[in-house]
């Protein structure tokens, strides 16, 4: 317990860099490491990256600012923050907490698969170039009964252990270790990937935009990727922002965090796509790119087992930095509103989320025949409700609350530390949060539920 907690005050981040790393860690997750390279592969590479950068500024920076400003102004969890602006918006905060709860239920299952692959990498079980055998191995893990649930439990315990320590003693401390380690491992893998014969084709594909490839589908995919990659709309950044001191430079943080997140995504692209091109694999695959194609690539390179182990450890760190923020959204609500002890809250919520994850895991195997929403099983139902309904709706309402109901002048006043710091982009941000971002998110929302 730190002195703030002992005095009954709200706990705060121990340092600026600690907050930046934790917030960037929340944004950096499995979406950066397998979904970004796969989405770039599917959407013409450089064309997708260019559109992604434009939308990152128009929507990513805009919503990041809005959430951080709302969190620090209210010094409350996601539900409390919206209720403080107006009781009529309490439901928006509830959506965020429920989204975090649902996402972690299935995200932890995927985190368990990653731990299993770290173990397999260490034992050499993945060291084969036979993609058929690797596909069967992945299918057996995902479709299993006991094994995936066991690893899902291990992933939840790791997440609980970090959140247990609180903000500065748990989340910040873990982020200060995992995020730099993640960057170092990414750079090592990217350098190795770039040394392959034929790798330049992958680099050119990723970084040289073919403007003729930009179409409606590329724009919509980039819009969705920015939105979901940055943990926006679920209250993560409101919660993290609530632990900020009144001296923190929010506009600076709102620019740095999306740039760090995108830097990781680009490094992932440079680590994966040149190698995939060099060995003649297809870059536009889904989850198979990470769990089937990449092990086959590693098996063909010198010291492949070492690089394979580095890669899956890296993926585990990325998954954990996101999972701790998802759990913190839920924990902060219960600690703030119900005045429960943090450790009891963390263990209780962790147990409930673990139990929720069991049907999600089984829906890929023994319970695959059980349909909940349309033709979706538990796993896909959790994902659809959280990602396609709760998050876009939460993001849309965030723009409306901050831009229109609370008042843009009050938001800018908070962002500039009561006028003490310069925020030259204030007029542009005000326009984006009121007009551009809501329209963009509405498009994501309509498209995602169609």
Short mmCIF file of C-alpha atoms in Angstrom, two decimals:
data_model
loop_
_atom_site.label_atom_id
_atom_site.label_comp_id
_atom_site.label_asym_id
_atom_site.label_seq_id
_atom_site.Cartn_x
_atom_site.Cartn_y
_atom_site.Cartn_z
CA UNK A 1 0.00 0.00 0.00
CA UNK A 2 1.41 3.42 -0.89
CA UNK A 3 0.99 6.64 1.07
CA UNK A 4 -1.93 7.80 -1.08
CA UNK A 5 -3.91 4.66 -0.29
CA UNK A 6 -3.02 4.91 3.39
CA UNK A 7 -4.41 8.47 3.44
CA UNK A 8 -7.60 7.34 1.73
CA UNK A 9 -6.62 9.17 -1.46
CA UNK A 10 -6.77 7.65 -4.94
CA UNK A 11 -3.63 5.77 -5.89
CA UNK A 12 -1.54 7.38 -8.66
CA UNK A 13 1.09 6.32 -11.18
CA UNK A 14 4.59 6.47 -9.74
CA UNK A 15 6.10 8.10 -12.83
CA UNK A 16 5.24 9.49 -16.26
CA UNK A 17 7.17 6.74 -18.07
CA UNK A 18 5.39 4.12 -15.94
CA UNK A 19 2.00 5.46 -17.02
CA UNK A 20 3.02 5.69 -20.71
CA UNK A 21 4.34 2.11 -20.70
CA UNK A 22 1.24 0.77 -18.90
CA UNK A 23 -1.17 2.64 -21.19
CA UNK A 24 0.78 1.62 -24.31
CA UNK A 25 0.85 -1.93 -22.92
CA UNK A 26 -2.92 -1.85 -22.61
CA UNK A 27 -3.15 -0.93 -26.29
CA UNK A 28 -0.43 -3.37 -27.40
CA UNK A 29 -1.85 -6.87 -27.55
CA UNK A 30 -2.51 -9.83 -29.79
CA UNK A 31 -4.13 -7.44 -32.29
CA UNK A 32 -0.72 -5.84 -32.94
CA UNK A 33 1.28 -9.05 -33.22
CA UNK A 34 -0.87 -11.21 -35.43
CA UNK A 35 -3.87 -9.17 -36.57
CA UNK A 36 -1.98 -6.11 -37.87
CA UNK A 37 0.45 -8.12 -40.08
CA UNK A 38 -2.45 -10.30 -41.26
CA UNK A 39 -4.70 -7.28 -42.00
CA UNK A 40 -1.81 -5.58 -43.84
CA UNK A 41 -1.25 -8.84 -45.78
CA UNK A 42 -4.92 -9.01 -46.70
CA UNK A 43 -5.26 -5.33 -47.66
CA UNK A 44 -2.30 -4.61 -49.92
CA UNK A 45 0.40 -3.95 -47.33
CA UNK A 46 1.61 -0.35 -47.65
CA UNK A 47 -1.83 0.90 -48.74
CA UNK A 48 -3.31 -0.40 -45.48
CA UNK A 49 -0.44 1.07 -43.39
CA UNK A 50 -0.89 4.53 -44.96
CA UNK A 51 -4.66 4.58 -44.35
CA UNK A 52 -4.06 3.23 -40.83
CA UNK A 53 -1.78 6.19 -39.99
CA UNK A 54 -4.34 8.74 -41.22
CA UNK A 55 -7.13 7.13 -39.18
CA UNK A 56 -4.79 6.78 -36.18
CA UNK A 57 -4.67 10.58 -35.98
CA UNK A 58 -8.31 11.26 -36.86
CA UNK A 59 -9.83 8.65 -34.51
CA UNK A 60 -7.10 7.05 -32.35
CA UNK A 61 -5.57 10.24 -30.93
CA UNK A 62 -9.02 11.85 -30.63
CA UNK A 63 -10.57 9.09 -28.51
CA UNK A 64 -7.39 8.55 -26.48
CA UNK A 65 -7.48 12.23 -25.47
CA UNK A 66 -11.18 12.08 -24.66
CA UNK A 67 -10.84 9.04 -22.38
CA UNK A 68 -7.76 10.34 -20.54
CA UNK A 69 -9.35 13.77 -20.00
CA UNK A 70 -12.59 12.24 -18.69
CA UNK A 71 -10.71 9.86 -16.39
CA UNK A 72 -8.43 12.46 -14.85
CA UNK A 73 -11.20 15.06 -14.48
CA UNK A 74 -13.46 12.69 -12.55
CA UNK A 75 -10.73 10.61 -10.79
CA UNK A 76 -13.16 7.70 -11.02
CA UNK A 77 -13.64 4.32 -12.70
CA UNK A 78 -15.44 4.08 -16.07
CA UNK A 79 -18.96 3.90 -14.57
CA UNK A 80 -18.32 6.57 -11.93
CA UNK A 81 -16.77 8.90 -14.53
CA UNK A 82 -19.83 8.92 -16.79
CA UNK A 83 -22.20 9.15 -13.80
CA UNK A 84 -20.32 12.22 -12.52
CA UNK A 85 -20.94 13.98 -15.85
CA UNK A 86 -24.63 12.96 -15.74
CA UNK A 87 -26.53 10.02 -14.23
CA UNK A 88 -28.17 9.64 -17.65
CA UNK A 89 -24.83 8.33 -18.98
CA UNK A 90 -24.11 5.75 -16.28
CA UNK A 91 -25.06 3.00 -18.74
CA UNK A 92 -22.16 3.99 -21.03
CA UNK A 93 -19.68 3.19 -18.24
CA UNK A 94 -21.53 -0.08 -17.57
CA UNK A 95 -21.01 -1.03 -21.25
CA UNK A 96 -17.26 -0.45 -20.84
CA UNK A 97 -16.94 -2.59 -17.72
CA UNK A 98 -19.05 -5.37 -19.27
CA UNK A 99 -16.92 -5.20 -22.44
CA UNK A 100 -13.72 -5.59 -20.40
CA UNK A 101 -15.28 -8.50 -18.49
CA UNK A 102 -16.45 -10.30 -21.64
CA UNK A 103 -13.27 -9.69 -23.63
CA UNK A 104 -11.02 -10.98 -20.85
CA UNK A 105 -13.17 -14.14 -20.60
CA UNK A 106 -12.15 -15.24 -24.11
CA UNK A 107 -8.86 -13.28 -24.36
CA UNK A 108 -7.55 -15.31 -21.44
CA UNK A 109 -8.32 -18.51 -23.37
CA UNK A 110 -6.16 -17.25 -26.27
CA UNK A 111 -3.52 -16.17 -23.71
CA UNK A 112 -3.54 -19.79 -22.52
CA UNK A 113 -2.84 -21.00 -26.07
CA UNK A 114 0.16 -18.64 -26.18
CA UNK A 115 1.56 -20.02 -22.89
CA UNK A 116 1.14 -23.52 -24.33
CA UNK A 117 3.14 -22.43 -27.39
CA UNK A 118 5.88 -20.94 -25.18
CA UNK A 119 6.17 -24.39 -23.55
CA UNK A 120 6.09 -26.15 -26.94
CA UNK A 121 8.80 -23.78 -28.25
CA UNK A 122 11.01 -24.50 -25.23
CA UNK A 123 10.65 -28.29 -25.69
CA UNK A 124 11.11 -28.22 -29.50
CA UNK A 125 7.63 -29.63 -30.18
CA UNK A 126 6.97 -26.95 -32.84
CA UNK A 127 10.20 -27.46 -34.74
CA UNK A 128 8.84 -28.77 -38.04
CA UNK A 129 8.28 -27.27 -41.49
CA UNK A 130 5.18 -29.42 -42.04
CA UNK A 131 2.31 -26.90 -41.90
CA UNK A 132 -0.18 -29.77 -41.98
CA UNK A 133 1.28 -31.24 -38.78
CA UNK A 134 1.43 -27.75 -37.20
CA UNK A 135 -2.21 -27.15 -38.17
CA UNK A 136 -3.22 -30.45 -36.55
CA UNK A 137 -1.26 -29.56 -33.41
CA UNK A 138 -3.03 -26.19 -33.15
CA UNK A 139 -6.42 -27.83 -33.80
CA UNK A 140 -5.84 -30.42 -31.06
CA UNK A 141 -4.91 -27.73 -28.54
CA UNK A 142 -7.82 -25.40 -29.34
CA UNK A 143 -10.34 -28.25 -29.59
CA UNK A 144 -9.18 -29.99 -26.40
CA UNK A 145 -11.04 -30.23 -23.10
CA UNK A 146 -8.67 -30.13 -20.12
CA UNK A 147 -5.43 -28.74 -21.61
CA UNK A 148 -6.73 -25.39 -22.95
CA UNK A 149 -8.71 -24.76 -19.73
CA UNK A 150 -5.60 -25.49 -17.64
CA UNK A 151 -3.54 -22.96 -19.63
CA UNK A 152 -6.44 -20.46 -19.52
CA UNK A 153 -6.25 -20.79 -15.72
CA UNK A 154 -2.47 -20.22 -15.70
CA UNK A 155 -2.89 -17.07 -17.82
CA UNK A 156 -5.57 -15.73 -15.42
CA UNK A 157 -3.33 -16.40 -12.40
CA UNK A 158 -0.50 -14.39 -14.03
CA UNK A 159 -2.94 -11.54 -14.74
CA UNK A 160 -4.27 -11.61 -11.16
CA UNK A 161 -0.77 -11.62 -9.68
CA UNK A 162 0.06 -8.34 -11.45
CA UNK A 163 -3.25 -6.53 -10.74
CA UNK A 164 -3.01 -7.74 -7.13
CA UNK A 165 -0.11 -5.32 -6.57
CA UNK A 166 -2.17 -2.23 -7.40
CA UNK A 167 -1.28 0.59 -9.79
CA UNK A 168 2.32 1.58 -9.04
CA UNK A 169 3.32 -1.66 -7.28
CA UNK A 170 1.71 -4.08 -9.75
CA UNK A 171 0.63 -2.78 -13.16
CA UNK A 172 3.28 -0.06 -13.50
CA UNK A 173 6.13 -2.25 -12.22
CA UNK A 174 5.18 -5.14 -14.55
CA UNK A 175 4.77 -2.79 -17.54
CA UNK A 176 8.22 -1.27 -16.93
CA UNK A 177 9.70 -4.77 -17.33
CA UNK A 178 7.47 -6.25 -20.03
CA UNK A 179 7.22 -3.31 -22.44
CA UNK A 180 10.98 -2.64 -22.86
CA UNK A 181 11.55 -6.43 -23.08
CA UNK A 182 8.82 -6.59 -25.73
CA UNK A 183 10.51 -3.86 -27.80
CA UNK A 184 13.95 -5.48 -27.53
CA UNK A 185 12.58 -8.87 -28.63
CA UNK A 186 10.65 -7.27 -31.50
CA UNK A 187 13.78 -5.50 -32.76
CA UNK A 188 15.83 -8.73 -32.58
CA UNK A 189 13.17 -10.61 -34.56
CA UNK A 190 12.78 -7.80 -37.11
CA UNK A 191 16.57 -7.66 -37.71
CA UNK A 192 16.66 -11.46 -38.13
CA UNK A 193 13.72 -11.40 -40.52
CA UNK A 194 15.29 -8.65 -42.65
CA UNK A 195 18.47 -10.69 -43.20
CA UNK A 196 16.68 -13.39 -45.24
CA UNK A 197 17.17 -13.60 -48.98
CA UNK A 198 13.96 -12.30 -50.53
CA UNK A 199 12.99 -10.35 -47.37
CA UNK A 200 13.10 -7.04 -49.28
CA UNK A 201 9.92 -8.07 -51.09
CA UNK A 202 8.13 -8.27 -47.73
CA UNK A 203 9.50 -4.87 -46.65
CA UNK A 204 8.41 -3.29 -49.93
CA UNK A 205 4.96 -4.88 -49.57
CA UNK A 206 4.56 -3.46 -46.04
CA UNK A 207 5.98 0.04 -46.47
CA UNK A 208 5.56 1.05 -50.13
CA UNK A 209 1.89 2.02 -50.63
CA UNK A 210 0.17 1.01 -53.84
CA UNK A 211 -2.45 3.76 -54.03
CA UNK A 212 -4.55 1.76 -56.48
CA UNK A 213 -5.08 -0.82 -53.69
CA UNK A 214 -6.88 1.72 -51.46
CA UNK A 215 -10.60 1.04 -51.57
CA UNK A 216 -13.61 1.11 -49.25
CA UNK A 217 -12.71 -2.28 -47.73
CA UNK A 218 -9.15 -1.17 -46.87
CA UNK A 219 -10.43 2.02 -45.20
CA UNK A 220 -13.05 0.15 -43.17
CA UNK A 221 -10.57 -2.54 -42.08
CA UNK A 222 -8.02 0.13 -41.04
CA UNK A 223 -10.73 2.01 -39.13
CA UNK A 224 -11.73 -1.14 -37.25
CA UNK A 225 -8.10 -2.07 -36.52
CA UNK A 226 -7.26 1.38 -35.07
CA UNK A 227 -10.35 1.35 -32.89
CA UNK A 228 -9.86 -2.12 -31.44
CA UNK A 229 -6.04 -2.00 -31.26
CA UNK A 230 -6.00 1.02 -28.93
CA UNK A 231 -8.40 -0.43 -26.28
CA UNK A 232 -10.84 2.41 -26.97
CA UNK A 233 -14.48 2.45 -25.88
CA UNK A 234 -14.12 0.01 -22.98
CA UNK A 235 -13.03 2.40 -20.24
CA UNK A 236 -9.39 1.22 -20.01
CA UNK A 237 -7.99 4.68 -20.69
CA UNK A 238 -10.64 6.36 -18.50
CA UNK A 239 -9.56 4.07 -15.66
CA UNK A 240 -5.82 4.58 -16.30
CA UNK A 241 -6.43 8.34 -16.72
CA UNK A 242 -8.13 8.45 -13.32
CA UNK A 243 -4.79 7.57 -11.68
CA UNK A 244 -3.03 10.57 -13.33
CA UNK A 245 -1.91 13.61 -11.34
CA UNK A 246 -3.26 17.04 -12.28
CA UNK A 247 0.24 17.98 -13.50
CA UNK A 248 0.41 15.31 -16.22
CA UNK A 249 0.56 16.49 -19.85
CA UNK A 250 -2.42 14.65 -21.35
CA UNK A 251 -2.11 15.90 -24.99
CA UNK A 252 1.49 14.66 -25.08
CA UNK A 253 0.49 11.25 -23.65
CA UNK A 254 -2.44 10.97 -26.09
CA UNK A 255 0.01 11.29 -29.00
CA UNK A 256 2.80 9.11 -27.58
CA UNK A 257 0.60 6.11 -26.62
CA UNK A 258 -0.94 5.54 -30.12
CA UNK A 259 2.52 6.04 -31.70
CA UNK A 260 4.09 3.41 -29.40
CA UNK A 261 1.20 1.05 -30.18
CA UNK A 262 1.65 1.59 -33.92
CA UNK A 263 5.43 1.25 -33.60
CA UNK A 264 4.92 -2.22 -32.14
CA UNK A 265 2.46 -3.11 -34.93
CA UNK A 266 4.95 -1.99 -37.61
CA UNK A 267 7.81 -3.86 -35.91
CA UNK A 268 5.56 -6.94 -35.86
CA UNK A 269 4.98 -6.45 -39.58
CA UNK A 270 8.75 -6.17 -40.18
CA UNK A 271 9.40 -9.24 -38.02
CA UNK A 272 6.74 -11.38 -39.71
CA UNK A 273 6.06 -10.36 -43.34
CA UNK A 274 9.66 -10.35 -44.73
CA UNK A 275 10.16 -13.87 -43.29
CA UNK A 276 6.80 -15.04 -44.64
CA UNK A 277 7.68 -13.69 -48.12
CA UNK A 278 11.24 -15.09 -47.99
CA UNK A 279 9.93 -18.61 -47.34
CA UNK A 280 7.07 -18.37 -49.82
CA UNK A 281 4.09 -18.42 -47.42
CA UNK A 282 0.76 -16.58 -47.74
CA UNK A 283 0.71 -13.29 -45.72
CA UNK A 284 -3.07 -12.84 -45.59
CA UNK A 285 -3.95 -15.70 -43.21
CA UNK A 286 -5.86 -15.26 -39.94
CA UNK A 287 -4.85 -16.87 -36.59
CA UNK A 288 -3.01 -19.54 -38.60
CA UNK A 289 -0.34 -16.92 -39.44
CA UNK A 290 0.84 -16.91 -35.80
CA UNK A 291 0.21 -20.50 -34.73
CA UNK A 292 0.88 -22.45 -37.96
CA UNK A 293 2.81 -20.41 -40.57
CA UNK A 294 5.35 -18.74 -38.25
CA UNK A 295 6.51 -21.96 -36.51
CA UNK A 296 7.12 -23.39 -40.02
CA UNK A 297 9.15 -20.28 -40.87
CA UNK A 298 11.20 -20.53 -37.65
CA UNK A 299 11.90 -24.21 -38.35
CA UNK A 300 13.63 -23.23 -41.60
CA UNK A 301 16.02 -20.66 -40.17
CA UNK A 302 19.33 -21.11 -38.31
CA UNK A 303 18.81 -20.86 -34.51
CA UNK A 304 15.09 -21.07 -35.31
CA UNK A 305 14.14 -22.60 -31.96
CA UNK A 306 15.65 -19.66 -30.08
CA UNK A 307 13.84 -17.09 -32.25
CA UNK A 308 10.61 -19.08 -31.95
CA UNK A 309 10.86 -19.03 -28.14
CA UNK A 310 11.60 -15.28 -28.21
CA UNK A 311 8.56 -14.70 -30.45
CA UNK A 312 6.02 -16.57 -28.32
CA UNK A 313 7.40 -15.03 -25.10
CA UNK A 314 6.94 -11.65 -26.78
CA UNK A 315 3.34 -12.53 -27.68
CA UNK A 316 2.72 -13.60 -24.06
CA UNK A 317 4.02 -10.25 -22.73
CA UNK A 318 1.78 -8.38 -25.19
CA UNK A 319 -1.24 -10.46 -24.13
CA UNK A 320 -0.53 -9.83 -20.42
CA UNK A 321 -0.09 -6.05 -20.76
CA UNK A 322 -3.59 -5.97 -22.29
CA UNK A 323 -5.23 -8.45 -19.91
CA UNK A 324 -4.12 -6.52 -16.80
CA UNK A 325 -5.81 -3.35 -18.13
CA UNK A 326 -9.02 -5.28 -18.90
CA UNK A 327 -9.11 -6.68 -15.37
CA UNK A 328 -8.24 -3.27 -13.85
CA UNK A 329 -11.35 -1.71 -15.49
CA UNK A 330 -13.52 -4.21 -13.56
CA UNK A 331 -11.47 -4.09 -10.33
CA UNK A 332 -11.45 -0.25 -10.23
CA UNK A 333 -15.25 -0.21 -10.47
CA UNK A 334 -15.79 -2.62 -7.55
CA UNK A 335 -13.09 -0.99 -5.35
CA UNK A 336 -14.45 2.54 -6.02
CA UNK A 337 -18.16 1.83 -5.84
CA UNK A 338 -18.48 -1.06 -3.41
CA UNK A 339 -15.42 -0.19 -1.29
CA UNK A 340 -14.13 -3.76 -1.41
CA UNK A 341 -10.53 -4.63 -0.62
CA UNK A 342 -8.44 -4.68 -3.85
CA UNK A 343 -7.03 -8.17 -3.29
CA UNK A 344 -10.40 -9.75 -2.50
CA UNK A 345 -11.94 -7.95 -5.51
CA UNK A 346 -9.15 -9.10 -7.85
CA UNK A 347 -9.42 -12.74 -6.75
CA UNK A 348 -13.24 -12.76 -6.91
CA UNK A 349 -13.45 -11.17 -10.36
CA UNK A 350 -10.58 -13.35 -11.61
CA UNK A 351 -12.43 -16.48 -10.49
CA UNK A 352 -15.68 -15.39 -12.18
CA UNK A 353 -13.87 -14.46 -15.44
CA UNK A 354 -12.04 -17.81 -15.39
CA UNK A 355 -15.37 -19.65 -15.04
CA UNK A 356 -16.86 -17.54 -17.87
CA UNK A 357 -13.88 -18.54 -20.02
CA UNK A 358 -14.49 -22.29 -19.64
CA UNK A 359 -17.52 -22.37 -22.02
CA UNK A 360 -15.56 -20.10 -24.41
CA UNK A 361 -12.74 -22.63 -24.47
CA UNK A 362 -15.03 -25.65 -24.81
CA UNK A 363 -16.95 -23.98 -27.66
CA UNK A 364 -13.89 -24.60 -29.86
CA UNK A 365 -14.08 -28.34 -29.14
CA UNK A 366 -16.59 -30.51 -27.23
CA UNK A 367 -19.23 -27.73 -27.12
CA UNK A 368 -18.78 -26.61 -30.74
CA UNK A 369 -22.36 -27.73 -31.48
CA UNK A 370 -23.87 -25.34 -28.88
CA UNK A 371 -25.04 -22.11 -30.56
CA UNK A 372 -25.82 -18.98 -28.53
CA UNK A 373 -26.18 -16.04 -30.91
CA UNK A 374 -27.08 -16.98 -34.46
CA UNK A 375 -24.59 -19.68 -35.41
CA UNK A 376 -22.01 -18.48 -32.85
CA UNK A 377 -20.76 -20.53 -29.93
CA UNK A 378 -19.76 -19.06 -26.53
CA UNK A 379 -16.33 -17.79 -27.70
CA UNK A 380 -17.66 -16.01 -30.81
CA UNK A 381 -20.73 -14.71 -28.96
CA UNK A 382 -18.58 -13.04 -26.26
CA UNK A 383 -16.37 -11.57 -29.00
CA UNK A 384 -19.28 -10.32 -31.12
CA UNK A 385 -21.18 -8.66 -28.26
CA UNK A 386 -18.07 -6.95 -26.82
CA UNK A 387 -16.19 -6.02 -30.01
CA UNK A 388 -19.08 -5.32 -32.40
CA UNK A 389 -21.66 -3.77 -30.06
CA UNK A 390 -20.28 -2.59 -26.70
CA UNK A 391 -16.96 -1.06 -27.91
CA UNK A 392 -18.24 0.97 -30.90
CA UNK A 393 -21.29 2.11 -28.91
CA UNK A 394 -19.02 3.08 -25.99
CA UNK A 395 -16.69 4.99 -28.33
CA UNK A 396 -19.58 6.79 -30.02
CA UNK A 397 -21.09 7.83 -26.68
CA UNK A 398 -17.65 8.96 -25.42
CA UNK A 399 -17.47 11.44 -28.32
CA UNK A 400 -21.01 12.68 -27.70
CA UNK A 401 -20.53 13.03 -23.92
CA UNK A 402 -17.14 14.78 -24.09
CA UNK A 403 -17.80 16.79 -27.26
CA UNK A 404 -21.39 17.87 -26.65
CA UNK A 405 -22.93 17.11 -23.24
CA UNK A 406 -20.06 17.76 -20.81
CA UNK A 407 -18.77 20.53 -23.07
CA UNK A 408 -15.71 20.82 -25.25
CA UNK A 409 -14.47 23.95 -23.43
CA UNK A 410 -14.40 22.09 -20.10
CA UNK A 411 -12.59 19.16 -21.75
CA UNK A 412 -9.93 21.47 -23.24
CA UNK A 413 -9.58 23.26 -19.87
CA UNK A 414 -8.86 19.87 -18.22
CA UNK A 415 -6.50 18.82 -21.02
CA UNK A 416 -4.44 22.02 -20.61
CA UNK A 417 -4.18 21.59 -16.80
CA UNK A 418 -6.52 24.55 -16.25
CA UNK A 419 -4.82 26.56 -19.00
CA UNK A 420 -1.27 26.05 -17.68
CA UNK A 421 0.10 24.00 -20.60
CA UNK A 422 -0.03 24.77 -24.31
CA UNK A 423 -2.28 22.58 -26.48
CA UNK A 424 -1.95 23.91 -30.03
CA UNK A 425 -4.10 21.12 -31.48
CA UNK A 426 -7.09 22.03 -29.26
CA UNK A 427 -9.24 23.48 -32.12
CA UNK A 428 -8.47 20.48 -34.38
CA UNK A 429 -9.12 17.97 -31.57
CA UNK A 430 -12.38 19.74 -30.67
CA UNK A 431 -13.57 19.41 -34.27
CA UNK A 432 -12.47 15.77 -34.53
CA UNK A 433 -14.13 14.66 -31.28
CA UNK A 434 -17.41 16.40 -32.13
CA UNK A 435 -17.77 15.65 -35.84
CA UNK A 436 -15.20 13.32 -37.44
CA UNK A 437 -14.72 10.55 -34.84
CA UNK A 438 -18.48 9.99 -34.17
CA UNK A 439 -19.15 9.53 -37.91
CA UNK A 440 -16.17 7.17 -38.28
CA UNK A 441 -17.24 5.09 -35.28
CA UNK A 442 -20.85 5.00 -36.48
CA UNK A 443 -19.56 3.50 -39.76
CA UNK A 444 -17.58 0.86 -37.78
CA UNK A 445 -20.66 0.13 -35.66
CA UNK A 446 -23.06 -0.27 -38.59
CA UNK A 447 -20.56 -2.38 -40.50
CA UNK A 448 -19.75 -4.62 -37.51
CA UNK A 449 -23.38 -5.52 -36.77
CA UNK A 450 -24.38 -6.01 -40.42
#
